[in-house]
Amino acid sequence: MKADRAYQIAAAEFYAGKFDDARQAFEAIGKDASSPWQGISRYLEARCLVRQAFNSISGNNADQMANFDPDQMQQAVILLESLLKEQPKGISRLSILNLLDLSRLRSNPDRKSVV
């Protein structure tokens, strides 16, 4: 129950837009070998980075893609690429690839899809 509660708190922080807090909480879950959520924790850290990247820059130009923080998006790319190699339990390869494609599209629009 303790592990489930930690996951619920991290998820609540994510959906409340507290991405730094959520990412730290998911990181702690990833270090807990007894947690059933350990396998998906790093993927959820990447989701925090992607959301934070889009929410950290205000404004939008209708002629371009949504604004985002390129450093945070690149951090997400690095994390997701490492997850592809690790193949963690609890998250599908396709889910990782989809988020990685989105992150790469934003950070490097000329690069081809990995799927």
CSV table of N, CA, C and O in Angstrom, one decimal:
chain,number,residue,atom,x,y,z
A,1,MET,N,0.8,-1.2,0.0
A,1,MET,CA,0.0,0.0,0.0
A,1,MET,C,0.9,1.3,0.0
A,1,MET,O,0.5,2.3,-0.6
A,2,LYS,N,2.0,1.2,0.6
A,2,LYS,CA,2.9,2.3,0.7
A,2,LYS,C,3.4,2.7,-0.7
A,2,LYS,O,3.4,3.9,-1.1
A,3,ALA,N,3.7,1.7,-1.5
A,3,ALA,CA,4.1,1.9,-2.9
A,3,ALA,C,3.0,2.5,-3.7
A,3,ALA,O,3.2,3.4,-4.6
A,4,ASP,N,1.8,2.0,-3.5
A,4,ASP,CA,0.7,2.5,-4.3
A,4,ASP,C,0.4,4.0,-3.9
A,4,ASP,O,0.1,4.8,-4.8
A,5,ARG,N,0.5,4.3,-2.6
A,5,ARG,CA,0.3,5.7,-2.2
A,5,ARG,C,1.4,6.6,-2.8
A,5,ARG,O,1.0,7.7,-3.2
A,6,ALA,N,2.6,6.2,-2.8
A,6,ALA,CA,3.7,7.0,-3.4
A,6,ALA,C,3.4,7.2,-4.9
A,6,ALA,O,3.5,8.4,-5.4
A,7,TYR,N,2.9,6.2,-5.6
A,7,TYR,CA,2.5,6.4,-7.0
A,7,TYR,C,1.3,7.4,-7.2
A,7,TYR,O,1.3,8.2,-8.0
A,8,GLN,N,0.3,7.2,-6.3
A,8,GLN,CA,-0.8,8.1,-6.4
A,8,GLN,C,-0.4,9.6,-6.1
A,8,GLN,O,-0.9,10.5,-6.8
A,9,ILE,N,0.5,9.8,-5.2
A,9,ILE,CA,0.9,11.2,-4.9
A,9,ILE,C,1.7,11.7,-6.1
A,9,ILE,O,1.5,12.9,-6.5
A,10,ALA,N,2.6,10.9,-6.7
A,10,ALA,CA,3.3,11.3,-7.9
A,10,ALA,C,2.4,11.7,-9.0
A,10,ALA,O,2.6,12.7,-9.7
A,11,ALA,N,1.4,10.8,-9.2
A,11,ALA,CA,0.5,11.0,-10.3
A,11,ALA,C,-0.3,12.3,-10.1
A,11,ALA,O,-0.6,13.1,-11.0
A,12,ALA,N,-0.8,12.5,-8.9
A,12,ALA,CA,-1.5,13.7,-8.5
A,12,ALA,C,-0.7,15.0,-8.8
A,12,ALA,O,-1.2,16.0,-9.3
A,13,GLU,N,0.6,14.9,-8.4
A,13,GLU,CA,1.5,16.1,-8.7
A,13,GLU,C,1.6,16.3,-10.2
A,13,GLU,O,1.6,17.4,-10.7
A,14,PHE,N,1.7,15.2,-10.9
A,14,PHE,CA,1.8,15.3,-12.4
A,14,PHE,C,0.6,16.1,-13.0
A,14,PHE,O,0.7,17.0,-13.7
A,15,TYR,N,-0.6,15.6,-12.6
A,15,TYR,CA,-1.8,16.2,-13.1
A,15,TYR,C,-2.1,17.5,-12.6
A,15,TYR,O,-2.9,18.3,-13.2
A,16,ALA,N,-1.5,17.9,-11.5
A,16,ALA,CA,-1.6,19.3,-10.9
A,16,ALA,C,-0.6,20.2,-11.6
A,16,ALA,O,-0.6,21.4,-11.3
A,17,GLY,N,0.2,19.7,-12.4
A,17,GLY,CA,1.2,20.5,-13.1
A,17,GLY,C,2.4,20.8,-12.3
A,17,GLY,O,3.2,21.7,-12.7
A,18,LYS,N,2.6,20.0,-11.3
A,18,LYS,CA,3.9,20.2,-10.4
A,18,LYS,C,4.9,19.2,-11.0
A,18,LYS,O,5.2,18.1,-10.3
A,19,PHE,N,5.4,19.4,-12.1
A,19,PHE,CA,6.2,18.5,-12.8
A,19,PHE,C,7.6,18.2,-12.2
A,19,PHE,O,8.0,17.0,-12.2
A,20,ASP,N,8.2,19.1,-11.5
A,20,ASP,CA,9.4,18.9,-10.8
A,20,ASP,C,9.2,17.9,-9.7
A,20,ASP,O,9.9,16.9,-9.5
A,21,ASP,N,8.1,18.2,-8.9
A,21,ASP,CA,7.8,17.3,-7.8
A,21,ASP,C,7.4,15.9,-8.2
A,21,ASP,O,7.8,14.9,-7.6
A,22,ALA,N,6.6,15.9,-9.3
A,22,ALA,CA,6.2,14.6,-9.8
A,22,ALA,C,7.4,13.8,-10.3
A,22,ALA,O,7.6,12.6,-10.0
A,23,ARG,N,8.3,14.5,-11.0
A,23,ARG,CA,9.5,13.8,-11.5
A,23,ARG,C,10.4,13.2,-10.4
A,23,ARG,O,10.9,12.1,-10.4
A,24,GLN,N,10.5,14.0,-9.3
A,24,GLN,CA,11.3,13.5,-8.2
A,24,GLN,C,10.6,12.4,-7.5
A,24,GLN,O,11.3,11.4,-7.1
A,25,ALA,N,9.3,12.4,-7.4
A,25,ALA,CA,8.6,11.3,-6.8
A,25,ALA,C,8.7,10.0,-7.7
A,25,ALA,O,8.8,8.9,-7.1
A,26,PHE,N,8.6,10.2,-9.0
A,26,PHE,CA,8.7,9.0,-9.9
A,26,PHE,C,10.1,8.5,-9.8
A,26,PHE,O,10.3,7.2,-9.9
A,27,GLU,N,11.1,9.3,-9.7
A,27,GLU,CA,12.5,8.9,-9.5
A,27,GLU,C,12.7,8.1,-8.3
A,27,GLU,O,13.3,7.0,-8.3
A,28,ALA,N,12.0,8.5,-7.2
A,28,ALA,CA,12.1,7.8,-5.9
A,28,ALA,C,11.4,6.4,-6.1
A,28,ALA,O,11.9,5.4,-5.5
A,29,ILE,N,10.3,6.4,-6.8
A,29,ILE,CA,9.6,5.1,-7.0
A,29,ILE,C,10.6,4.2,-7.8
A,29,ILE,O,10.6,3.0,-7.5
A,30,GLY,N,11.3,4.7,-8.7
A,30,GLY,CA,12.2,3.9,-9.5
A,30,GLY,C,13.3,3.3,-8.7
A,30,GLY,O,13.9,2.3,-9.1
A,31,LYS,N,13.7,3.9,-7.6
A,31,LYS,CA,14.7,3.4,-6.7
A,31,LYS,C,14.2,2.3,-5.7
A,31,LYS,O,15.0,1.7,-5.0
A,32,ASP,N,12.9,2.2,-5.6
A,32,ASP,CA,12.3,1.3,-4.7
A,32,ASP,C,12.0,-0.1,-5.4
A,32,ASP,O,11.1,-0.3,-6.1
A,33,ALA,N,12.9,-1.0,-5.1
A,33,ALA,CA,12.8,-2.3,-5.8
A,33,ALA,C,11.6,-3.1,-5.4
A,33,ALA,O,11.1,-4.0,-6.2
A,34,SER,N,10.9,-2.8,-4.3
A,34,SER,CA,9.7,-3.5,-3.9
A,34,SER,C,8.4,-2.9,-4.5
A,34,SER,O,7.4,-3.4,-4.4
A,35,SER,N,8.6,-1.7,-5.2
A,35,SER,CA,7.4,-1.1,-5.8
A,35,SER,C,7.0,-1.7,-7.1
A,35,SER,O,7.8,-2.0,-8.0
A,36,PRO,N,5.7,-2.0,-7.2
A,36,PRO,CA,5.2,-2.6,-8.5
A,36,PRO,C,5.2,-1.5,-9.6
A,36,PRO,O,5.0,-1.9,-10.8
A,37,TRP,N,5.4,-0.3,-9.2
A,37,TRP,CA,5.5,0.8,-10.2
A,37,TRP,C,6.9,1.1,-10.7
A,37,TRP,O,7.1,2.0,-11.5
A,38,GLN,N,7.9,0.4,-10.2
A,38,GLN,CA,9.3,0.7,-10.5
A,38,GLN,C,9.5,0.6,-12.0
A,38,GLN,O,10.2,1.5,-12.6
A,39,GLY,N,8.9,-0.3,-12.7
A,39,GLY,CA,9.2,-0.5,-14.1
A,39,GLY,C,8.8,0.7,-15.0
A,39,GLY,O,9.4,0.9,-16.0
A,40,ILE,N,7.7,1.4,-14.6
A,40,ILE,CA,7.2,2.4,-15.4
A,40,ILE,C,7.7,3.8,-14.9
A,40,ILE,O,7.4,4.8,-15.6
A,41,SER,N,8.4,3.8,-13.8
A,41,SER,CA,8.7,5.1,-13.2
A,41,SER,C,9.6,6.0,-14.1
A,41,SER,O,9.3,7.2,-14.2
A,42,ARG,N,10.6,5.5,-14.8
A,42,ARG,CA,11.4,6.3,-15.7
A,42,ARG,C,10.6,6.8,-16.9
A,42,ARG,O,10.9,7.9,-17.4
A,43,TYR,N,9.7,6.0,-17.4
A,43,TYR,CA,8.8,6.5,-18.5
A,43,TYR,C,8.0,7.7,-18.0
A,43,TYR,O,7.9,8.7,-18.7
A,44,LEU,N,7.5,7.6,-16.8
A,44,LEU,CA,6.7,8.7,-16.3
A,44,LEU,C,7.6,9.9,-16.0
A,44,LEU,O,7.1,11.0,-16.1
A,45,GLU,N,8.8,9.7,-15.6
A,45,GLU,CA,9.8,10.8,-15.5
A,45,GLU,C,9.9,11.5,-16.9
A,45,GLU,O,9.9,12.8,-16.9
A,46,ALA,N,10.0,10.8,-17.9
A,46,ALA,CA,10.1,11.4,-19.3
A,46,ALA,C,8.8,12.1,-19.6
A,46,ALA,O,8.9,13.2,-20.2
A,47,ARG,N,7.7,11.6,-19.3
A,47,ARG,CA,6.4,12.3,-19.5
A,47,ARG,C,6.4,13.6,-18.8
A,47,ARG,O,5.9,14.6,-19.3
A,48,CYS,N,6.9,13.6,-17.6
A,48,CYS,CA,7.0,14.9,-16.8
A,48,CYS,C,7.9,15.9,-17.6
A,48,CYS,O,7.5,17.1,-17.7
A,49,LEU,N,9.0,15.5,-18.1
A,49,LEU,CA,9.9,16.3,-18.8
A,49,LEU,C,9.2,16.9,-20.1
A,49,LEU,O,9.3,18.1,-20.4
A,50,VAL,N,8.5,16.1,-20.8
A,50,VAL,CA,7.8,16.5,-22.0
A,50,VAL,C,6.7,17.6,-21.7
A,50,VAL,O,6.7,18.6,-22.3
A,51,ARG,N,5.9,17.2,-20.7
A,51,ARG,CA,4.9,18.2,-20.3
A,51,ARG,C,5.5,19.5,-19.8
A,51,ARG,O,5.0,20.6,-20.1
A,52,GLN,N,6.5,19.4,-19.0
A,52,GLN,CA,7.2,20.6,-18.5
A,52,GLN,C,7.8,21.4,-19.6
A,52,GLN,O,7.8,22.6,-19.6
A,53,ALA,N,8.4,20.7,-20.6
A,53,ALA,CA,9.0,21.4,-21.7
A,53,ALA,C,7.9,22.3,-22.5
A,53,ALA,O,8.2,23.4,-22.8
A,54,PHE,N,6.7,21.7,-22.6
A,54,PHE,CA,5.7,22.5,-23.3
A,54,PHE,C,5.1,23.6,-22.4
A,54,PHE,O,4.7,24.6,-22.9
A,55,ASN,N,5.0,23.4,-21.1
A,55,ASN,CA,4.4,24.4,-20.2
A,55,ASN,C,5.4,25.5,-19.8
A,55,ASN,O,4.9,26.4,-19.2
A,56,SER,N,6.7,25.3,-20.0
A,56,SER,CA,7.6,26.3,-19.4
A,56,SER,C,7.8,27.5,-20.3
A,56,SER,O,8.3,28.5,-19.9
A,57,ILE,N,7.4,27.4,-21.6
A,57,ILE,CA,7.5,28.5,-22.5
A,57,ILE,C,6.1,29.0,-22.9
A,57,ILE,O,5.3,28.2,-23.4
A,58,SER,N,5.9,30.2,-22.7
A,58,SER,CA,4.5,30.8,-23.0
A,58,SER,C,4.5,31.3,-24.5
A,58,SER,O,5.5,31.5,-25.1
A,59,GLY,N,3.3,31.4,-24.9
A,59,GLY,CA,3.1,32.0,-26.3
A,59,GLY,C,3.1,30.9,-27.3
A,59,GLY,O,3.5,29.8,-27.1
A,60,ASN,N,2.5,31.2,-28.5
A,60,ASN,CA,2.4,30.2,-29.5
A,60,ASN,C,2.3,31.0,-30.8
A,60,ASN,O,1.5,32.0,-31.0
A,61,ASN,N,3.0,30.6,-31.8
A,61,ASN,CA,3.0,31.2,-33.1
A,61,ASN,C,2.2,30.2,-34.0
A,61,ASN,O,2.5,29.1,-34.2
A,62,ALA,N,1.1,30.7,-34.7
A,62,ALA,CA,0.3,29.8,-35.5
A,62,ALA,C,1.0,29.2,-36.7
A,62,ALA,O,0.6,28.2,-37.2
A,63,ASP,N,2.1,29.9,-37.1
A,63,ASP,CA,2.9,29.4,-38.2
A,63,ASP,C,3.9,28.3,-37.9
A,63,ASP,O,4.5,27.7,-38.7
A,64,GLN,N,4.0,28.0,-36.6
A,64,GLN,CA,5.0,27.1,-36.1
A,64,GLN,C,4.4,26.1,-35.2
A,64,GLN,O,3.3,26.3,-34.7
A,65,MET,N,5.2,25.1,-34.8
A,65,MET,CA,4.7,24.1,-33.8
A,65,MET,C,4.7,24.8,-32.5
A,65,MET,O,5.3,25.9,-32.3
A,66,ALA,N,4.1,24.2,-31.5
A,66,ALA,CA,4.0,24.8,-30.2
A,66,ALA,C,5.4,25.1,-29.6
A,66,ALA,O,6.3,24.3,-29.9
A,67,ASN,N,5.5,26.2,-28.9
A,67,ASN,CA,6.8,26.5,-28.2
A,67,ASN,C,7.1,25.5,-27.1
A,67,ASN,O,6.2,24.9,-26.5
A,68,PHE,N,8.3,25.3,-26.9
A,68,PHE,CA,8.8,24.3,-25.8
A,68,PHE,C,10.2,24.7,-25.4
A,68,PHE,O,10.9,25.4,-26.1
A,69,ASP,N,10.6,24.1,-24.3
A,69,ASP,CA,11.9,24.3,-23.8
A,69,ASP,C,12.8,23.2,-24.4
A,69,ASP,O,12.6,22.0,-24.1
A,70,PRO,N,13.7,23.5,-25.3
A,70,PRO,CA,14.5,22.5,-26.0
A,70,PRO,C,15.4,21.6,-25.1
A,70,PRO,O,15.6,20.5,-25.3
A,71,ASP,N,15.9,22.2,-24.0
A,71,ASP,CA,16.8,21.5,-23.1
A,71,ASP,C,16.0,20.4,-22.4
A,71,ASP,O,16.5,19.2,-22.3
A,72,GLN,N,14.8,20.7,-21.9
A,72,GLN,CA,14.0,19.7,-21.2
A,72,GLN,C,13.5,18.6,-22.2
A,72,GLN,O,13.5,17.4,-21.9
A,73,MET,N,13.2,19.0,-23.5
A,73,MET,CA,12.8,18.0,-24.5
A,73,MET,C,14.0,17.1,-24.8
A,73,MET,O,13.8,15.9,-24.9
A,74,GLN,N,15.2,17.6,-24.8
A,74,GLN,CA,16.3,16.8,-25.1
A,74,GLN,C,16.6,15.8,-23.9
A,74,GLN,O,17.0,14.7,-24.2
A,75,GLN,N,16.4,16.3,-22.7
A,75,GLN,CA,16.5,15.4,-21.6
A,75,GLN,C,15.5,14.2,-21.7
A,75,GLN,O,15.9,13.1,-21.4
A,76,ALA,N,14.3,14.5,-22.2
A,76,ALA,CA,13.3,13.5,-22.4
A,76,ALA,C,13.8,12.5,-23.4
A,76,ALA,O,13.6,11.3,-23.3
A,77,VAL,N,14.3,13.0,-24.5
A,77,VAL,CA,14.8,12.1,-25.6
A,77,VAL,C,15.9,11.2,-25.1
A,77,VAL,O,15.9,10.0,-25.3
A,78,ILE,N,16.8,11.7,-24.3
A,78,ILE,CA,17.9,10.9,-23.8
A,78,ILE,C,17.4,9.8,-22.8
A,78,ILE,O,17.7,8.6,-22.9
A,79,LEU,N,16.4,10.2,-22.0
A,79,LEU,CA,15.8,9.2,-21.1
A,79,LEU,C,15.1,8.1,-21.8
A,79,LEU,O,15.2,6.9,-21.6
A,80,LEU,N,14.3,8.5,-22.8
A,80,LEU,CA,13.5,7.6,-23.6
A,80,LEU,C,14.4,6.6,-24.4
A,80,LEU,O,14.1,5.4,-24.6
A,81,GLU,N,15.5,7.2,-25.0
A,81,GLU,CA,16.4,6.3,-25.7
A,81,GLU,C,17.0,5.3,-24.8
A,81,GLU,O,17.2,4.1,-25.2
A,82,SER,N,17.3,5.6,-23.6
A,82,SER,CA,17.9,4.7,-22.7
A,82,SER,C,16.8,3.6,-22.3
A,82,SER,O,17.2,2.4,-22.1
A,83,LEU,N,15.6,4.0,-22.2
A,83,LEU,CA,14.5,3.1,-21.9
A,83,LEU,C,14.3,2.1,-23.0
A,83,LEU,O,14.0,0.9,-22.7
A,84,LEU,N,14.5,2.5,-24.2
A,84,LEU,CA,14.4,1.5,-25.3
A,84,LEU,C,15.4,0.4,-25.2
A,84,LEU,O,15.1,-0.8,-25.5
A,85,LYS,N,16.6,0.7,-24.7
A,85,LYS,CA,17.6,-0.3,-24.5
A,85,LYS,C,17.3,-1.2,-23.4
A,85,LYS,O,17.6,-2.4,-23.4
A,86,GLU,N,16.7,-0.6,-22.3
A,86,GLU,CA,16.5,-1.4,-21.1
A,86,GLU,C,15.3,-2.3,-21.1
A,86,GLU,O,15.2,-3.3,-20.5
A,87,GLN,N,14.3,-1.9,-21.9
A,87,GLN,CA,13.0,-2.5,-22.0
A,87,GLN,C,12.4,-2.8,-20.6
A,87,GLN,O,12.3,-4.0,-20.2
A,88,PRO,N,12.0,-1.8,-19.8
A,88,PRO,CA,11.5,-2.0,-18.5
A,88,PRO,C,10.2,-2.7,-18.4
A,88,PRO,O,9.4,-2.7,-19.4
A,89,LYS,N,9.9,-3.4,-17.3
A,89,LYS,CA,8.6,-4.0,-17.2
A,89,LYS,C,7.5,-3.0,-16.9
A,89,LYS,O,7.8,-2.0,-16.3
A,90,GLY,N,6.3,-3.3,-17.4
A,90,GLY,CA,5.2,-2.5,-17.1
A,90,GLY,C,4.9,-1.4,-18.1
A,90,GLY,O,3.8,-0.7,-18.0
A,91,ILE,N,5.7,-1.2,-19.1
A,91,ILE,CA,5.5,-0.2,-20.1
A,91,ILE,C,5.8,-0.9,-21.5
A,91,ILE,O,6.9,-1.5,-21.6
A,92,SER,N,5.0,-0.6,-22.5
A,92,SER,CA,5.2,-1.2,-23.8
A,92,SER,C,6.3,-0.5,-24.6
A,92,SER,O,6.5,0.8,-24.4
A,93,ARG,N,7.0,-1.2,-25.4
A,93,ARG,CA,8.0,-0.5,-26.3
A,93,ARG,C,7.3,0.5,-27.2
A,93,ARG,O,7.9,1.6,-27.4
A,94,LEU,N,6.1,0.2,-27.6
A,94,LEU,CA,5.4,1.2,-28.5
A,94,LEU,C,5.1,2.5,-27.7
A,94,LEU,O,5.2,3.6,-28.3
A,95,SER,N,4.7,2.4,-26.5
A,95,SER,CA,4.5,3.6,-25.7
A,95,SER,C,5.7,4.5,-25.6
A,95,SER,O,5.7,5.7,-25.7
A,96,ILE,N,6.9,3.8,-25.4
A,96,ILE,CA,8.1,4.5,-25.3
A,96,ILE,C,8.5,5.2,-26.7
A,96,ILE,O,8.8,6.3,-26.7
A,97,LEU,N,8.3,4.4,-27.7
A,97,LEU,CA,8.6,4.9,-29.1
A,97,LEU,C,7.7,6.1,-29.4
A,97,LEU,O,8.1,7.1,-30.1
A,98,ASN,N,6.4,6.0,-29.1
A,98,ASN,CA,5.5,7.1,-29.4
A,98,ASN,C,5.9,8.4,-28.7
A,98,ASN,O,5.9,9.5,-29.3
A,99,LEU,N,6.2,8.3,-27.4
A,99,LEU,CA,6.7,9.5,-26.7
A,99,LEU,C,8.1,10.0,-27.3
A,99,LEU,O,8.3,11.2,-27.4
A,100,LEU,N,8.9,9.1,-27.6
A,100,LEU,CA,10.2,9.4,-28.2
A,100,LEU,C,10.0,10.1,-29.5
A,100,LEU,O,10.7,11.1,-29.8
A,101,ASP,N,9.1,9.6,-30.4
A,101,ASP,CA,8.8,10.3,-31.7
A,101,ASP,C,8.4,11.7,-31.5
A,101,ASP,O,8.8,12.6,-32.2
A,102,LEU,N,7.5,11.9,-30.5
A,102,LEU,CA,7.0,13.3,-30.3
A,102,LEU,C,8.1,14.2,-29.8
A,102,LEU,O,8.3,15.3,-30.3
A,103,SER,N,8.9,13.6,-28.9
A,103,SER,CA,10.1,14.4,-28.4
A,103,SER,C,11.1,14.7,-29.5
A,103,SER,O,11.6,15.9,-29.6
A,104,ARG,N,11.4,13.8,-30.3
A,104,ARG,CA,12.3,14.0,-31.4
A,104,ARG,C,11.8,14.9,-32.4
A,104,ARG,O,12.5,15.8,-33.0
A,105,LEU,N,10.5,14.8,-32.7
A,105,LEU,CA,9.8,15.7,-33.7
A,105,LEU,C,10.0,17.1,-33.3
A,105,LEU,O,10.3,18.0,-34.1
A,106,ARG,N,9.8,17.4,-32.0
A,106,ARG,CA,9.9,18.7,-31.5
A,106,ARG,C,11.3,19.2,-31.5
A,106,ARG,O,11.6,20.3,-31.8
A,107,SER,N,12.2,18.4,-31.0
A,107,SER,CA,13.6,18.8,-30.8
A,107,SER,C,14.4,18.8,-32.1
A,107,SER,O,15.4,19.5,-32.3
A,108,ASN,N,14.0,17.9,-33.1
A,108,ASN,CA,14.7,17.8,-34.4
A,108,ASN,C,13.7,17.4,-35.4
A,108,ASN,O,13.6,16.2,-35.8
A,109,PRO,N,13.0,18.4,-36.0
A,109,PRO,CA,11.9,18.1,-36.9
A,109,PRO,C,12.3,17.4,-38.2
A,109,PRO,O,11.5,16.8,-38.9
A,110,ASP,N,13.6,17.5,-38.6
A,110,ASP,CA,14.1,16.9,-39.8
A,110,ASP,C,14.4,15.4,-39.7
A,110,ASP,O,14.6,14.7,-40.7
A,111,ARG,N,14.5,14.9,-38.4
A,111,ARG,CA,14.8,13.5,-38.2
A,111,ARG,C,13.6,12.6,-38.5
A,111,ARG,O,12.5,13.0,-38.2
A,112,LYS,N,13.9,11.5,-39.1
A,112,LYS,CA,12.8,10.5,-39.4
A,112,LYS,C,12.3,9.8,-38.1
A,112,LYS,O,13.0,9.7,-37.1
A,113,SER,N,11.1,9.3,-38.2
A,113,SER,CA,10.5,8.6,-37.1
A,113,SER,C,11.3,7.3,-36.8
A,113,SER,O,11.9,6.8,-37.6
A,114,VAL,N,11.2,6.9,-35.5
A,114,VAL,CA,11.9,5.6,-35.1
A,114,VAL,C,11.0,4.4,-35.2
A,114,VAL,O,11.4,3.3,-35.0
A,115,VAL,N,9.7,4.7,-35.3
A,115,VAL,CA,8.7,3.6,-35.4
A,115,VAL,C,8.7,3.0,-36.7
A,115,VAL,O,8.8,3.5,-37.7
